[in-house]
Coordinates of C-alpha atoms in Angstrom, one line a residue:
X1 CA 17.3 -70.0 103.8
X2 CA 14.6 -72.2 105.3
X3 CA 15.0 -75.9 104.7
X4 CA 11.7 -77.7 105.5
X5 CA 11.8 -81.4 105.1
X6 CA 9.8 -84.0 107.0
X7 CA 8.4 -87.4 106.7
X8 CA 4.9 -88.1 107.9
X9 CA 4.1 -91.7 108.8
X10 CA 0.4 -92.3 108.1
X11 CA -1.7 -95.4 108.1
X12 CA -4.6 -93.3 106.8
X13 CA -3.6 -89.7 106.6
X14 CA -7.0 -88.3 105.6
X15 CA -7.2 -86.2 108.7
X16 CA -10.3 -87.9 110.1
X17 CA -9.0 -90.0 113.1
X18 CA -11.7 -88.6 115.5
X19 CA -14.8 -89.4 113.5
X20 CA -17.2 -92.3 113.6
X21 CA -16.7 -95.5 111.6
X22 CA -17.1 -95.2 107.9
X23 CA -20.7 -94.6 106.7
X24 CA -21.8 -96.3 103.5
X25 CA -22.2 -94.0 100.5
X26 CA -25.8 -93.3 99.4
X27 CA -27.0 -95.4 96.5
X28 CA -26.0 -93.7 93.3
X29 CA -27.7 -93.1 90.0
X30 CA -24.9 -93.8 87.5
X31 CA -26.7 -91.9 84.6
X32 CA -26.3 -88.6 86.5
X33 CA -23.1 -86.7 85.7
X34 CA -20.7 -85.7 88.5
X35 CA -21.5 -82.4 90.3
X36 CA -18.9 -79.8 89.4
X37 CA -18.5 -76.9 91.9
X38 CA -15.8 -74.2 91.2
X39 CA -13.8 -72.8 94.1
X40 CA -13.5 -69.1 93.3
X41 CA -14.3 -65.5 94.3
X42 CA -18.1 -65.1 94.9
X43 CA -20.1 -61.9 95.6
X44 CA -22.2 -62.6 98.7
X45 CA -23.7 -59.2 99.6
X46 CA -26.7 -57.5 98.0
X47 CA -24.6 -54.6 96.6
X48 CA -22.0 -57.0 95.3
X49 CA -19.2 -55.5 97.3
X50 CA -18.5 -58.3 99.7
X51 CA -16.6 -61.0 97.9
X52 CA -15.4 -64.3 99.5
X53 CA -13.3 -67.1 98.0
X54 CA -15.3 -70.3 98.2
X55 CA -17.9 -72.5 96.5
X56 CA -21.1 -70.8 95.6
X57 CA -24.5 -72.1 97.0
X58 CA -27.9 -70.6 96.8
X59 CA -30.1 -71.2 99.9
X60 CA -33.8 -70.4 100.3
X61 CA -36.5 -69.0 98.0
X62 CA -35.5 -66.7 96.5
X63 CA -31.8 -67.7 96.7
X64 CA -29.5 -66.1 99.2
X65 CA -25.9 -66.5 98.0
X66 CA -23.1 -68.1 100.0
X67 CA -19.5 -68.8 99.4
X68 CA -18.3 -71.6 101.6
X69 CA -15.1 -73.5 101.9
X70 CA -14.8 -77.3 102.1
X71 CA -14.3 -78.7 105.6
X72 CA -13.4 -82.4 106.3
X73 CA -14.3 -82.0 110.0
X74 CA -17.9 -81.1 109.3
X75 CA -20.8 -83.4 108.6
X76 CA -23.5 -80.7 108.3
X77 CA -23.7 -77.5 106.2
X78 CA -23.3 -74.5 108.5
X79 CA -24.1 -70.9 107.7
X80 CA -24.1 -67.7 109.6
X81 CA -27.3 -65.9 110.8
X82 CA -27.9 -62.4 109.4
X83 CA -28.4 -61.1 113.0
X84 CA -24.8 -61.8 113.7
X85 CA -23.9 -59.0 111.2
X86 CA -26.8 -56.7 112.4
X87 CA -28.0 -56.1 108.9
X88 CA -27.7 -57.0 105.2
X89 CA -25.7 -53.8 104.6
X90 CA -22.7 -54.8 106.8
X91 CA -20.5 -55.9 104.0
X92 CA -17.4 -56.3 106.1
X93 CA -19.1 -58.9 108.4
X94 CA -20.9 -60.6 105.5
X95 CA -17.8 -61.0 103.4
X96 CA -15.9 -62.5 106.4
X97 CA -18.7 -65.0 107.0
X98 CA -19.1 -66.0 103.4
X99 CA -22.7 -64.8 103.4
X100 CA -25.5 -64.6 106.0
X101 CA -29.0 -66.1 106.0
X102 CA -32.2 -64.3 106.7
X103 CA -34.9 -66.9 107.5
X104 CA -37.7 -64.3 107.2
X105 CA -36.9 -63.8 103.5
X106 CA -37.2 -67.5 102.5
X107 CA -40.7 -68.9 101.7
X108 CA -39.4 -72.5 101.8
X109 CA -37.7 -72.2 105.2
X110 CA -38.7 -75.0 107.7
X111 CA -37.2 -75.1 111.2
X112 CA -36.7 -78.5 112.9
X113 CA -35.7 -80.0 116.1
X114 CA -32.4 -81.9 115.9
X115 CA -33.8 -85.3 116.8
X116 CA -36.3 -85.1 113.9
X117 CA -34.0 -83.4 111.5
X118 CA -32.7 -85.2 108.4
X119 CA -29.1 -84.0 108.8
X120 CA -26.2 -85.8 110.4
X121 CA -26.2 -86.4 114.2
X122 CA -22.4 -86.8 114.3
X123 CA -21.5 -83.1 114.6
X124 CA -21.6 -81.4 118.0
X125 CA -21.8 -77.7 118.6
X126 CA -20.3 -75.6 121.4
X127 CA -22.3 -74.9 124.5
X128 CA -21.8 -71.2 124.2
X129 CA -23.3 -70.9 120.7
X130 CA -26.9 -71.2 119.6
X131 CA -27.7 -73.3 116.5
X132 CA -30.9 -73.6 114.5
X133 CA -31.5 -76.8 112.6
X134 CA -33.7 -76.3 109.5
X135 CA -34.4 -77.4 105.9
X136 CA -34.7 -75.3 102.8
X137 CA -34.0 -75.3 99.1
X138 CA -30.3 -75.5 98.1
X139 CA -29.2 -74.6 94.6
X140 CA -25.9 -75.7 93.0
X141 CA -25.3 -73.0 90.4
X142 CA -26.5 -74.5 87.1
X143 CA -26.4 -78.0 88.4
X144 CA -30.0 -78.1 89.8
X145 CA -31.5 -77.8 93.3
X146 CA -32.7 -80.0 96.2
X147 CA -35.8 -79.4 98.3
X148 CA -35.5 -80.0 102.1
X149 CA -31.8 -79.7 102.3
X150 CA -30.5 -80.0 105.9
X151 CA -28.7 -76.9 107.1
X152 CA -27.5 -75.4 110.4
X153 CA -27.7 -71.7 111.2
X154 CA -24.7 -70.9 113.3
X155 CA -23.3 -67.8 114.9
X156 CA -20.1 -66.0 113.8
X157 CA -18.3 -67.0 116.9
X158 CA -17.6 -70.3 115.1
X159 CA -16.8 -68.6 111.8
X160 CA -14.1 -71.1 110.9
X161 CA -16.7 -73.8 111.3
X162 CA -19.0 -72.5 108.5
X163 CA -18.5 -74.5 105.4
X164 CA -19.4 -77.4 103.1
X165 CA -19.2 -80.6 105.1
X166 CA -17.0 -83.4 103.6
X167 CA -16.9 -85.7 106.7
X168 CA -17.6 -89.4 106.6
X169 CA -21.2 -88.8 107.7
X170 CA -21.8 -85.8 105.5
X171 CA -25.4 -84.8 105.1
X172 CA -24.3 -82.6 102.2
X173 CA -22.9 -85.6 100.2
X174 CA -25.9 -87.8 101.1
X175 CA -28.5 -85.3 100.2
X176 CA -26.9 -84.3 97.0
X177 CA -26.9 -88.0 96.0
X178 CA -30.4 -88.7 97.2
X179 CA -31.6 -85.5 95.5
X180 CA -30.3 -86.8 92.1
X181 CA -27.8 -84.0 91.5
X182 CA -24.7 -86.2 91.9
X183 CA -24.2 -89.9 91.0
X184 CA -22.6 -90.8 94.4
X185 CA -21.2 -89.4 97.6
X186 CA -17.5 -89.9 96.5
X187 CA -15.8 -86.6 96.0
X188 CA -12.6 -85.0 94.6
X189 CA -10.8 -81.7 95.1
X190 CA -8.1 -79.4 93.8
X191 CA -7.7 -76.4 96.1
X192 CA -6.5 -74.0 93.4
X193 CA -3.7 -71.5 94.0
X194 CA -3.4 -68.3 96.1
X195 CA 0.0 -67.3 94.7
X196 CA 0.6 -63.9 93.0
X197 CA -1.2 -65.5 90.0
X198 CA -4.3 -67.1 91.7
X199 CA -6.1 -70.0 90.1
X200 CA -9.6 -71.2 90.8
X201 CA -10.0 -74.7 92.4
X202 CA -12.9 -77.1 92.1
X203 CA -14.9 -79.6 94.1
X204 CA -16.5 -82.6 92.3
X205 CA -19.2 -84.7 93.9
X206 CA -19.7 -88.2 92.6
X207 CA -16.5 -88.3 90.4
X208 CA -13.2 -86.6 89.5
X209 CA -11.7 -84.3 86.9
X210 CA -9.4 -86.4 84.8
X211 CA -7.9 -83.3 83.1
X212 CA -6.6 -82.0 86.5
X213 CA -4.4 -85.1 87.0
X214 CA -0.9 -84.7 85.7
X215 CA -0.4 -86.7 82.5
X216 CA 1.7 -89.9 82.7
X217 CA 1.0 -90.2 86.5
X218 CA -1.1 -92.6 88.5
X219 CA -3.4 -92.1 91.4
X220 CA -1.9 -93.5 94.6
X221 CA -4.2 -95.3 97.0
X222 CA -4.3 -94.8 100.8
X223 CA -6.6 -96.4 103.3
X224 CA -8.9 -94.1 105.4
X225 CA -8.1 -95.0 109.0
X226 CA -6.4 -93.8 112.2
X227 CA -2.9 -92.5 112.7
X228 CA -0.3 -95.1 113.6
X229 CA 2.5 -92.7 114.5
X230 CA 3.8 -89.3 113.6
X231 CA 7.0 -87.4 113.9
X232 CA 6.4 -84.1 115.8
X233 CA 8.0 -81.1 114.4
X234 CA 8.7 -77.7 115.9
X235 CA 8.8 -74.9 113.3
X236 CA 10.2 -71.7 114.7
X237 CA 10.6 -68.4 113.0
X238 CA 14.1 -66.9 113.0
X239 CA 12.9 -64.0 115.1
X240 CA 9.8 -63.1 117.1
X241 CA 10.3 -59.3 117.4
X242 CA 10.9 -56.5 115.0
X243 CA 12.8 -53.2 115.3
X244 CA 9.6 -51.4 114.2
X245 CA 7.5 -50.1 117.0
X246 CA 3.9 -51.3 117.0
X247 CA 4.4 -54.0 114.3
X248 CA 3.4 -57.5 115.5
X249 CA 4.1 -60.6 113.5
X250 CA 2.0 -63.4 115.0
X251 CA 2.7 -66.9 113.7
X252 CA 4.9 -67.3 110.6
X253 CA 4.5 -63.8 109.0
X254 CA 7.5 -62.1 107.5
X255 CA 8.3 -58.6 106.1
X256 CA 8.2 -58.9 102.4
X257 CA 11.9 -57.7 102.2
X258 CA 12.8 -60.8 104.4
X259 CA 10.8 -63.4 102.5
X260 CA 12.4 -66.8 103.3
X261 CA 13.8 -69.0 100.6
X262 CA 13.2 -72.7 100.0
X263 CA 10.4 -75.1 99.3
X264 CA 8.5 -77.5 101.5
X265 CA 8.9 -81.3 100.8
X266 CA 6.4 -83.8 102.2
X267 CA 7.1 -87.5 101.9
X268 CA 4.5 -90.0 103.1
X269 CA 5.4 -93.4 104.4
X270 CA 4.6 -95.2 101.1
X271 CA 7.0 -92.9 99.2
X272 CA 4.5 -90.5 97.9
X273 CA 6.3 -87.2 97.5
X274 CA 5.1 -83.6 97.2
X275 CA 7.1 -80.4 96.9
X276 CA 5.2 -77.2 97.7
X277 CA 7.1 -74.4 95.9
X278 CA 8.0 -71.2 97.6
X279 CA 5.5 -69.2 95.6
X280 CA 2.7 -71.2 97.3
X281 CA 4.3 -71.5 100.7
X282 CA 4.7 -67.7 101.2
X283 CA 2.0 -65.5 99.8
X284 CA 1.1 -61.8 100.3
X285 CA -1.1 -61.5 103.4
X286 CA -4.8 -61.9 102.4
X287 CA -8.1 -61.7 104.3
X288 CA -11.4 -59.8 104.4
X289 CA -10.8 -56.0 103.9
X290 CA -13.0 -53.1 105.1
X291 CA -15.5 -53.7 102.4
X292 CA -15.8 -57.4 103.0
X293 CA -13.8 -58.4 100.0
X294 CA -11.3 -61.3 99.9
X295 CA -8.2 -59.3 99.1
X296 CA -4.6 -58.4 100.0
X297 CA -4.9 -56.8 103.4
X298 CA -1.2 -56.0 103.9
X299 CA 1.2 -55.9 101.0
X300 CA 4.2 -55.4 103.2
X301 CA 3.9 -58.9 104.7
X302 CA 4.1 -62.4 103.4
X303 CA 2.0 -65.1 105.2
X304 CA 3.4 -68.6 105.6
X305 CA 1.1 -71.6 104.9
X306 CA 2.6 -73.5 107.9
X307 CA 0.8 -73.4 111.2
X308 CA 2.8 -71.9 114.1
X309 CA 3.4 -74.7 116.7
X310 CA 6.5 -73.5 118.4
X311 CA 4.7 -72.9 121.7
X312 CA 2.5 -76.0 121.5
X313 CA 3.0 -79.2 123.4
X314 CA 4.8 -81.6 120.9
X315 CA 2.5 -84.4 122.1
X316 CA -0.5 -82.4 120.9
X317 CA 0.7 -81.5 117.5
X318 CA -0.5 -83.4 114.5
X319 CA 0.7 -82.9 110.9
X320 CA -2.2 -81.5 108.9
X321 CA -2.1 -81.5 105.1
X322 CA -4.5 -78.7 104.1
X323 CA -5.3 -76.4 101.2
X324 CA -1.6 -75.5 100.6
X325 CA -0.7 -79.1 100.2
X326 CA -3.6 -79.6 97.7
X327 CA -2.3 -76.8 95.5
X328 CA 0.1 -79.5 94.2
X329 CA -2.0 -82.7 94.5
X330 CA -5.4 -83.9 93.3
X331 CA -7.4 -85.6 96.0
X332 CA -10.1 -88.3 95.4
X333 CA -12.1 -89.7 98.3
X334 CA -14.4 -92.7 98.3
X335 CA -15.8 -93.4 101.8
X336 CA -17.8 -96.4 100.6
X337 CA -14.5 -98.1 99.5
X338 CA -12.6 -96.9 102.6
X339 CA -9.9 -95.2 100.5
X340 CA -8.7 -91.9 99.2
X341 CA -6.3 -91.3 96.4
X342 CA -3.9 -88.6 95.3
X343 CA -2.0 -87.7 92.2
X344 CA 0.2 -84.8 91.1
X345 CA -2.1 -82.0 89.9
X346 CA -2.0 -80.0 86.7
X347 CA -1.1 -76.5 87.7
X348 CA -2.7 -73.4 86.2
X349 CA -6.2 -72.6 84.9
X350 CA -8.2 -75.1 82.9
X351 CA -11.4 -74.7 80.8
X352 CA -14.5 -76.0 82.7
X353 CA -14.8 -78.9 80.2
X354 CA -17.1 -81.2 82.1
X355 CA -16.6 -83.9 79.5
X356 CA -13.5 -84.7 81.4
X357 CA -15.4 -85.6 84.6
X358 CA -15.2 -89.3 85.4
X359 CA -18.1 -90.7 87.6
X360 CA -17.5 -92.8 90.7
X361 CA -20.7 -94.7 91.0
X362 CA -21.5 -97.0 93.9
X363 CA -24.4 -98.6 91.9
X364 CA -21.8 -100.2 89.7
X365 CA -19.9 -101.5 92.7
X366 CA -16.6 -99.9 91.5
X367 CA -14.5 -97.0 92.3
X368 CA -11.9 -94.8 90.6
X369 CA -8.8 -96.9 90.0
X370 CA -5.1 -95.8 90.1
X371 CA -4.6 -95.7 86.3
X372 CA -8.0 -94.7 84.9
X373 CA -7.8 -91.0 84.0
X374 CA -9.9 -91.4 80.8
X375 CA -13.3 -90.1 80.1
X376 CA -16.3 -92.0 81.4
X377 CA -17.2 -95.2 79.6
X378 CA -20.8 -94.7 78.4
X379 CA -21.3 -98.5 78.5
X380 CA -20.9 -98.4 82.2
X381 CA -24.0 -96.4 82.9
X382 CA -27.5 -97.6 83.8
X383 CA -28.8 -100.3 81.5
X384 CA -31.1 -98.2 79.3
X385 CA -32.2 -101.2 77.2
X386 CA -34.7 -102.2 79.8
X387 CA -35.9 -98.6 80.1
X388 CA -36.5 -98.4 76.4
X389 CA -38.9 -101.3 76.7
X390 CA -37.5 -103.4 73.9
X391 CA -37.6 -100.6 71.3
X392 CA -35.1 -101.5 68.5
X393 CA -33.8 -100.1 65.3
X394 CA -32.2 -96.9 64.1
X395 CA -33.4 -93.4 65.0
X396 CA -36.6 -94.7 66.6
X397 CA -34.7 -96.7 69.2
X398 CA -32.4 -93.8 70.0
X399 CA -35.3 -91.5 70.6
X400 CA -37.1 -94.1 72.7
X401 CA -34.0 -94.6 74.9
X402 CA -33.5 -90.9 75.4
X403 CA -37.2 -90.4 76.3
X404 CA -37.1 -93.4 78.6
X405 CA -34.1 -92.2 80.6
X406 CA -35.6 -88.7 80.8
X407 CA -38.9 -90.1 82.1
X408 CA -37.2 -92.3 84.7
X409 CA -35.1 -89.5 86.1
X410 CA -38.0 -87.1 86.2
X411 CA -40.1 -89.7 88.0
X412 CA -37.3 -90.5 90.5
X413 CA -36.8 -86.7 91.2
X414 CA -40.6 -86.3 91.8
X415 CA -40.6 -89.2 94.2
X416 CA -37.6 -87.8 96.1
X417 CA -39.1 -84.3 96.3
X418 CA -42.4 -85.7 97.5
X419 CA -40.6 -87.7 100.2
X420 CA -38.7 -84.6 101.3
X421 CA -41.9 -82.6 101.3
X422 CA -43.5 -85.2 103.6
X423 CA -40.5 -85.2 105.9
X424 CA -40.6 -81.4 106.1
X425 CA -44.3 -81.5 107.0
X426 CA -43.7 -84.0 109.7
X427 CA -40.8 -81.9 111.0
X428 CA -43.0 -78.8 111.0
X429 CA -45.7 -80.5 113.0
X430 CA -43.2 -81.5 115.6
X431 CA -41.8 -78.0 115.9
X432 CA -44.3 -75.3 115.4
X433 CA -42.1 -72.6 116.8
X434 CA -38.4 -71.6 116.3
X435 CA -36.2 -74.0 118.2
X436 CA -32.7 -73.2 119.2
X437 CA -30.6 -76.1 120.2
X438 CA -27.6 -75.9 122.5
X439 CA -25.5 -79.0 122.8
X440 CA -22.6 -80.0 125.1
X441 CA -19.2 -79.0 124.1
X442 CA -17.6 -81.4 121.6
X443 CA -14.9 -83.8 122.7
X444 CA -11.9 -83.5 120.4
X445 CA -8.7 -85.5 120.4
X446 CA -5.4 -83.8 121.4
X447 CA -4.3 -81.5 118.7
X448 CA -4.4 -77.9 117.5
X449 CA -7.6 -75.8 117.5
X450 CA -10.4 -77.3 115.3
X451 CA -10.2 -74.5 112.8
X452 CA -6.8 -75.7 111.8
X453 CA -8.3 -78.9 110.4
X454 CA -10.3 -76.9 107.8
X455 CA -8.9 -76.5 104.3
X456 CA -7.7 -72.8 104.3
X457 CA -8.8 -70.6 101.4
X458 CA -6.3 -70.8 98.6

């Protein structure tokens, strides 16, 4: 029996103690609905064999498909270069990377130098890796596209660093907002489940999914800030050797016949309590198989969702609440307000009913509150009376309002695309040849390797 109970004392437990001060959210367009991005299995190779669990993005013209995981430690969207996998037929490599990018196959690809690039300057790359900073078209499934999206082409050595950036200076959030595909840079997430009955998760930009919050519960508010104190915990397996020759069990892996019992209870210092059930805590070992598919790679082992810290210096260990924790809780983050919120999540699959999406719009000067899990109030959107130009009465007024809103959004989108086009032209003039930037090694605070901060695939 494993009894795992601990209390984590957090002043702002959103796992971002090492980043810069909070950036203001981009100005939002409250008439734009929240951007809904499912977290599920996506085919990322040309033959459809390589499948990766993540959020689907199309990059380039024509689109090259990627399946990326959210990462709160990133501020720029990183993807892998096709050269790291030798060719587009190496499905094992492509699946493990969540897709690879071939710049020669995109007609809208524009390389940049970092100082003239429209991405975040907060991220630092390792000195041993080469990174290309560029802009291209990025498509969000059926939710539209943005021209001139800032991207980083990174090598597979930093595979765990590929992902969708949700940091406080995220160029992904800012560009989605400025590109008029999301109402604001606030975001929310449910990680889904990787139990024996997997369930898709979802990331929402500019709002949250009210249907995913457990009925009769409230969102609890936390400040985003630095750690004040923490209780360090050593979690040791009951054995580190097996009687079977040649079988190695690194970390907290167990033979399926010796699956531990018990749940994991997490209590935050304000009393917020989460119980992660055994079915989520210990799962059949998954990974990328020989065909590059996200699948069960060893059905004789169960993999624990707890990081192995038995050999680490206790002073360097920080409690990290990742994807396993978010199987039970719904997370809402509003950097502009300096807060994040959590509530117990509805378990199991839900229909993608986007009518349940509630916008969080900085233009209104408000944020999601702890008890509001209702549908958006249509009266809180942009004042369309001024847009309609005083048209009144019946059907004629309604048609005028609809056309006015449509014209305004179309005009704003054209202005934004023209601005992005000019920025790309200026960037291209400053860098007429492929520029590979190598930056000094990043300075991280004491703690586990940086890949442990990422939300693991559910």
